[in-house]
PDB file of C-alpha atoms in Angstrom:
ATOM      1  CA  UNK A   1       3.050  16.332  19.339  1.00 39.00           C
ATOM      2  CA  UNK A   2       4.262  15.846  15.773  1.00 62.00           C
ATOM      3  CA  UNK A   3       2.290  14.274  12.945  1.00 70.00           C
ATOM      4  CA  UNK A   4       2.948  10.570  12.349  1.00 75.00           C
ATOM      5  CA  UNK A   5       1.968  10.547   8.676  1.00 74.00           C
ATOM      6  CA  UNK A   6       4.360   8.855   6.263  1.00 72.00           C
ATOM      7  CA  UNK A   7       2.850  10.414   3.135  1.00 75.00           C
ATOM      8  CA  UNK A   8       4.617  13.508   1.884  1.00 78.00           C
ATOM      9  CA  UNK A   9       4.820  15.399  -1.375  1.00 79.00           C
ATOM     10  CA  UNK A  10       7.496  17.760  -2.670  1.00 82.00           C
ATOM     11  CA  UNK A  11       6.817  21.475  -2.205  1.00 88.00           C
ATOM     12  CA  UNK A  12       8.760  22.241  -5.379  1.00 89.00           C
ATOM     13  CA  UNK A  13      11.412  24.053  -3.378  1.00 94.00           C
ATOM     14  CA  UNK A  14      15.009  23.418  -2.419  1.00 95.00           C
ATOM     15  CA  UNK A  15      16.631  25.283   0.446  1.00 95.00           C
ATOM     16  CA  UNK A  16      20.287  26.263   0.315  1.00 95.00           C
ATOM     17  CA  UNK A  17      21.920  27.557   3.496  1.00 94.00           C
ATOM     18  CA  UNK A  18      25.474  28.890   3.503  1.00 89.00           C
ATOM     19  CA  UNK A  19      27.687  29.086   6.559  1.00 87.00           C
ATOM     20  CA  UNK A  20      30.996  30.636   5.486  1.00 84.00           C
ATOM     21  CA  UNK A  21      32.458  28.192   2.948  1.00 87.00           C
ATOM     22  CA  UNK A  22      30.088  25.333   3.784  1.00 93.00           C
ATOM     23  CA  UNK A  23      26.667  24.652   2.287  1.00 94.00           C
ATOM     24  CA  UNK A  24      23.636  22.711   3.392  1.00 95.00           C
ATOM     25  CA  UNK A  25      21.082  21.746   0.725  1.00 96.00           C
ATOM     26  CA  UNK A  26      17.641  20.338   1.574  1.00 95.00           C
ATOM     27  CA  UNK A  27      14.647  19.205  -0.449  1.00 93.00           C
ATOM     28  CA  UNK A  28      11.490  20.549   1.169  1.00 92.00           C
ATOM     29  CA  UNK A  29       8.561  18.148   1.493  1.00 87.00           C
ATOM     30  CA  UNK A  30       5.075  18.725   2.852  1.00 86.00           C
ATOM     31  CA  UNK A  31       2.984  16.312   4.936  1.00 82.00           C
ATOM     32  CA  UNK A  32      -0.240  15.303   3.170  1.00 79.00           C
ATOM     33  CA  UNK A  33      -2.069  15.058   6.491  1.00 82.00           C
ATOM     34  CA  UNK A  34      -1.114  18.166   8.458  1.00 86.00           C
ATOM     35  CA  UNK A  35       0.659  20.327   5.857  1.00 85.00           C
ATOM     36  CA  UNK A  36       3.834  20.639   7.920  1.00 88.00           C
ATOM     37  CA  UNK A  37       7.031  21.182   5.925  1.00 88.00           C
ATOM     38  CA  UNK A  38      10.078  18.997   6.536  1.00 86.00           C
ATOM     39  CA  UNK A  39      13.612  19.035   5.158  1.00 90.00           C
ATOM     40  CA  UNK A  40      15.299  16.104   3.464  1.00 91.00           C
ATOM     41  CA  UNK A  41      19.097  16.548   3.508  1.00 93.00           C
ATOM     42  CA  UNK A  42      20.639  16.464   0.038  1.00 94.00           C
ATOM     43  CA  UNK A  43      24.085  17.806   0.999  1.00 94.00           C
ATOM     44  CA  UNK A  44      25.254  18.642   4.506  1.00 93.00           C
ATOM     45  CA  UNK A  45      28.321  20.722   5.299  1.00 94.00           C
ATOM     46  CA  UNK A  46      29.715  20.461   1.789  1.00 93.00           C
ATOM     47  CA  UNK A  47      32.334  22.963   0.656  1.00 92.00           C
ATOM     48  CA  UNK A  48      31.166  25.390  -2.003  1.00 88.00           C
ATOM     49  CA  UNK A  49      33.970  24.290  -4.334  1.00 89.00           C
ATOM     50  CA  UNK A  50      32.969  20.619  -4.063  1.00 92.00           C
ATOM     51  CA  UNK A  51      29.591  21.339  -5.669  1.00 90.00           C
ATOM     52  CA  UNK A  52      29.306  21.828  -9.414  1.00 92.00           C
ATOM     53  CA  UNK A  53      28.351  25.472 -10.151  1.00 92.00           C
ATOM     54  CA  UNK A  54      25.478  24.543 -12.526  1.00 94.00           C
ATOM     55  CA  UNK A  55      24.021  22.207  -9.907  1.00 94.00           C
ATOM     56  CA  UNK A  56      24.279  24.922  -7.257  1.00 93.00           C
ATOM     57  CA  UNK A  57      22.428  27.364  -9.519  1.00 94.00           C
ATOM     58  CA  UNK A  58      19.701  24.745 -10.077  1.00 95.00           C
ATOM     59  CA  UNK A  59      19.372  24.324  -6.303  1.00 95.00           C
ATOM     60  CA  UNK A  60      19.209  28.087  -5.736  1.00 94.00           C
ATOM     61  CA  UNK A  61      16.588  28.589  -8.474  1.00 95.00           C
ATOM     62  CA  UNK A  62      14.363  25.671  -7.365  1.00 94.00           C
ATOM     63  CA  UNK A  63      14.764  24.149 -10.815  1.00 93.00           C
ATOM     64  CA  UNK A  64      11.723  21.868 -11.436  1.00 90.00           C
ATOM     65  CA  UNK A  65      13.855  19.193 -13.121  1.00 88.00           C
ATOM     66  CA  UNK A  66      16.189  19.128 -10.124  1.00 92.00           C
ATOM     67  CA  UNK A  67      13.255  18.935  -7.691  1.00 90.00           C
ATOM     68  CA  UNK A  68      11.822  16.008  -9.700  1.00 85.00           C
ATOM     69  CA  UNK A  69      15.207  14.255  -9.812  1.00 87.00           C
ATOM     70  CA  UNK A  70      15.693  14.607  -6.051  1.00 89.00           C
ATOM     71  CA  UNK A  71      12.117  13.558  -5.292  1.00 84.00           C
ATOM     72  CA  UNK A  72      12.531  10.329  -7.244  1.00 81.00           C
ATOM     73  CA  UNK A  73      16.006   9.510  -5.937  1.00 83.00           C
ATOM     74  CA  UNK A  74      15.529   6.187  -4.126  1.00 77.00           C
ATOM     75  CA  UNK A  75      18.946   6.454  -2.440  1.00 84.00           C
ATOM     76  CA  UNK A  76      18.079   9.856  -1.019  1.00 86.00           C
ATOM     77  CA  UNK A  77      14.699   8.547   0.133  1.00 80.00           C
ATOM     78  CA  UNK A  78      16.323   5.574   1.845  1.00 79.00           C
ATOM     79  CA  UNK A  79      18.945   7.744   3.548  1.00 83.00           C
ATOM     80  CA  UNK A  80      16.270  10.156   4.774  1.00 77.00           C
ATOM     81  CA  UNK A  81      13.954   7.273   5.841  1.00 73.00           C
ATOM     82  CA  UNK A  82      10.995   8.227   3.711  1.00 71.00           C
ATOM     83  CA  UNK A  83       9.267   5.951   1.251  1.00 67.00           C
ATOM     84  CA  UNK A  84       8.311   6.919  -2.267  1.00 66.00           C
ATOM     85  CA  UNK A  85       4.632   6.254  -2.965  1.00 65.00           C
ATOM     86  CA  UNK A  86       4.115   5.385  -6.640  1.00 69.00           C
ATOM     87  CA  UNK A  87       0.415   4.502  -6.303  1.00 69.00           C
ATOM     88  CA  UNK A  88      -1.530   5.837  -9.278  1.00 69.00           C
ATOM     89  CA  UNK A  89       1.538   7.433 -10.841  1.00 68.00           C
ATOM     90  CA  UNK A  90       1.773   5.416 -14.029  1.00 72.00           C
ATOM     91  CA  UNK A  91      -0.331   4.699 -17.048  1.00 74.00           C
ATOM     92  CA  UNK A  92       0.245   2.519 -20.060  1.00 76.00           C
ATOM     93  CA  UNK A  93       0.091   4.274 -23.430  1.00 75.00           C
ATOM     94  CA  UNK A  94       0.295   2.206 -26.590  1.00 70.00           C
ATOM     95  CA  UNK A  95       0.591   3.438 -30.143  1.00 63.00           C
ATOM     96  CA  UNK A  96      -0.347   0.192 -31.837  1.00 59.00           C
ATOM     97  CA  UNK A  97      -3.717  -1.171 -32.896  1.00 55.00           C
ATOM     98  CA  UNK A  98      -5.296  -4.009 -30.974  1.00 58.00           C
ATOM     99  CA  UNK A  99      -3.158  -7.161 -31.085  1.00 60.00           C
ATOM    100  CA  UNK A 100      -5.062 -10.405 -30.612  1.00 63.00           C
ATOM    101  CA  UNK A 101      -2.804 -12.802 -28.733  1.00 62.00           C
ATOM    102  CA  UNK A 102      -5.394 -15.561 -28.883  1.00 62.00           C
ATOM    103  CA  UNK A 103      -5.189 -15.937 -32.690  1.00 66.00           C
ATOM    104  CA  UNK A 104      -3.062 -18.870 -33.810  1.00 65.00           C
ATOM    105  CA  UNK A 105      -1.851 -17.026 -36.936  1.00 69.00           C
ATOM    106  CA  UNK A 106      -0.752 -13.853 -35.122  1.00 69.00           C
ATOM    107  CA  UNK A 107       2.641 -12.612 -36.288  1.00 75.00           C
ATOM    108  CA  UNK A 108       5.553 -12.529 -33.822  1.00 82.00           C
ATOM    109  CA  UNK A 109       5.675  -9.224 -32.014  1.00 82.00           C
ATOM    110  CA  UNK A 110       8.616  -7.302 -30.552  1.00 86.00           C
ATOM    111  CA  UNK A 111       7.402  -5.026 -27.736  1.00 86.00           C
ATOM    112  CA  UNK A 112       9.441  -2.113 -26.405  1.00 87.00           C
ATOM    113  CA  UNK A 113       8.424  -0.744 -23.006  1.00 88.00           C
ATOM    114  CA  UNK A 114       9.697   2.765 -22.276  1.00 86.00           C
ATOM    115  CA  UNK A 115       9.536   4.630 -18.979  1.00 83.00           C
ATOM    116  CA  UNK A 116       9.247   8.399 -18.887  1.00 78.00           C
ATOM    117  CA  UNK A 117       9.965   8.297 -15.150  1.00 74.00           C
ATOM    118  CA  UNK A 118      11.480   5.423 -13.155  1.00 75.00           C
ATOM    119  CA  UNK A 119       8.214   4.488 -11.436  1.00 76.00           C
ATOM    120  CA  UNK A 120       8.543   0.833 -10.394  1.00 82.00           C
ATOM    121  CA  UNK A 121       5.825  -1.274 -12.025  1.00 88.00           C
ATOM    122  CA  UNK A 122       5.469  -5.026 -11.710  1.00 90.00           C
ATOM    123  CA  UNK A 123       6.051  -6.646 -15.128  1.00 93.00           C
ATOM    124  CA  UNK A 124       2.978  -8.854 -14.722  1.00 94.00           C
ATOM    125  CA  UNK A 125       0.808  -5.778 -14.148  1.00 91.00           C
ATOM    126  CA  UNK A 126       2.173  -4.114 -17.298  1.00 89.00           C
ATOM    127  CA  UNK A 127       1.410  -7.199 -19.385  1.00 89.00           C
ATOM    128  CA  UNK A 128      -2.109  -7.699 -18.036  1.00 89.00           C
ATOM    129  CA  UNK A 129      -2.901  -4.010 -18.621  1.00 86.00           C
ATOM    130  CA  UNK A 130      -1.241  -3.905 -22.037  1.00 83.00           C
ATOM    131  CA  UNK A 131      -2.759  -7.060 -23.486  1.00 81.00           C
ATOM    132  CA  UNK A 132      -6.058  -7.012 -21.594  1.00 82.00           C
ATOM    133  CA  UNK A 133      -5.523 -10.549 -20.309  1.00 85.00           C
ATOM    134  CA  UNK A 134      -5.908 -12.117 -16.903  1.00 91.00           C
ATOM    135  CA  UNK A 135      -2.901 -12.810 -14.707  1.00 94.00           C
ATOM    136  CA  UNK A 136      -3.379 -16.543 -15.252  1.00 95.00           C
ATOM    137  CA  UNK A 137      -3.381 -16.109 -19.050  1.00 90.00           C
ATOM    138  CA  UNK A 138      -0.224 -13.997 -18.950  1.00 91.00           C
ATOM    139  CA  UNK A 139       1.508 -16.500 -16.648  1.00 94.00           C
ATOM    140  CA  UNK A 140       0.495 -19.342 -18.948  1.00 92.00           C
ATOM    141  CA  UNK A 141       1.947 -17.546 -21.965  1.00 89.00           C
ATOM    142  CA  UNK A 142       5.213 -16.860 -20.131  1.00 93.00           C
ATOM    143  CA  UNK A 143       5.430 -20.450 -18.849  1.00 94.00           C
ATOM    144  CA  UNK A 144       4.776 -21.860 -22.349  1.00 90.00           C
ATOM    145  CA  UNK A 145       7.402 -19.590 -23.913  1.00 90.00           C
ATOM    146  CA  UNK A 146       4.999 -17.508 -26.008  1.00 89.00           C
ATOM    147  CA  UNK A 147       6.105 -14.392 -24.108  1.00 91.00           C
ATOM    148  CA  UNK A 148       9.876 -14.130 -23.659  1.00 94.00           C
ATOM    149  CA  UNK A 149      10.847 -11.627 -20.984  1.00 95.00           C
ATOM    150  CA  UNK A 150      14.302 -10.319 -20.040  1.00 95.00           C
ATOM    151  CA  UNK A 151      13.206 -10.178 -16.375  1.00 94.00           C
ATOM    152  CA  UNK A 152      11.107 -12.234 -14.018  1.00 95.00           C
ATOM    153  CA  UNK A 153       7.349 -11.826 -14.270  1.00 94.00           C
ATOM    154  CA  UNK A 154       7.144 -10.732 -10.612  1.00 93.00           C
ATOM    155  CA  UNK A 155      10.021  -8.233 -10.957  1.00 93.00           C
ATOM    156  CA  UNK A 156       9.484  -4.497 -10.708  1.00 90.00           C
ATOM    157  CA  UNK A 157      10.714  -2.745 -13.829  1.00 90.00           C
ATOM    158  CA  UNK A 158      12.011   0.833 -13.637  1.00 84.00           C
ATOM    159  CA  UNK A 159      13.910   1.042 -16.900  1.00 87.00           C
ATOM    160  CA  UNK A 160      13.116   0.454 -20.565  1.00 90.00           C
ATOM    161  CA  UNK A 161      13.066  -3.149 -21.731  1.00 91.00           C
ATOM    162  CA  UNK A 162      12.096  -5.205 -24.793  1.00 92.00           C
ATOM    163  CA  UNK A 163      10.320  -8.548 -24.948  1.00 92.00           C
ATOM    164  CA  UNK A 164       9.001 -10.926 -27.620  1.00 91.00           C
ATOM    165  CA  UNK A 165       5.563 -12.434 -28.177  1.00 87.00           C
ATOM    166  CA  UNK A 166       5.624 -15.568 -30.336  1.00 85.00           C
ATOM    167  CA  UNK A 167       2.764 -17.128 -32.297  1.00 72.00           C
ATOM    168  CA  UNK A 168       3.189 -20.597 -30.911  1.00 64.00           C
ATOM    169  CA  UNK A 169       5.164 -22.015 -28.023  1.00 56.00           C
ATOM    170  CA  UNK A 170       8.741 -22.900 -29.018  1.00 54.00           C
ATOM    171  CA  UNK A 171       9.561 -26.546 -29.509  1.00 55.00           C
ATOM    172  CA  UNK A 172      11.384 -28.285 -26.669  1.00 61.00           C
ATOM    173  CA  UNK A 173      15.160 -28.544 -27.256  1.00 61.00           C
ATOM    174  CA  UNK A 174      15.006 -32.275 -28.000  1.00 62.00           C
ATOM    175  CA  UNK A 175      12.358 -31.732 -30.744  1.00 52.00           C
ATOM    176  CA  UNK A 176      13.876 -28.617 -32.364  1.00 50.00           C
TER     177      UNK A 176
END
């Protein structure tokens, strides 16, 4: 009987198997529950010439950057029917002093959010963690126009984005 766990982690290894002029390339993953190793197909029956030489060398040498890239490839995960688990994989680092959003005289603020890795994080969660406010307070600021986001509050961000924090809600169009 095989293990039914859905939680796996990369072993840090890539397997390349050659059969004459055809290659198979697999990312090796390990079950968190039983420790069994499985293969996730990266390339199947691809001709040697169809694969970039540098990429082939990275596969053969178990290049850590290549392993990380393949592990985080959502398309590969979907094709291989495994789900990426991002729980506990992100943290918010800020390089600015405390910014008090509750002060009426606070200066407008342009905030740049950068991702080192494309870990999907809900925008609302980033804002509550970054500003130390409740979800209701963050929603109120977005609804009033004090926080201007390029994406929906309930969206999952994976890429860098910039947003604005204004001192006071903008005037309605008819009063501006």
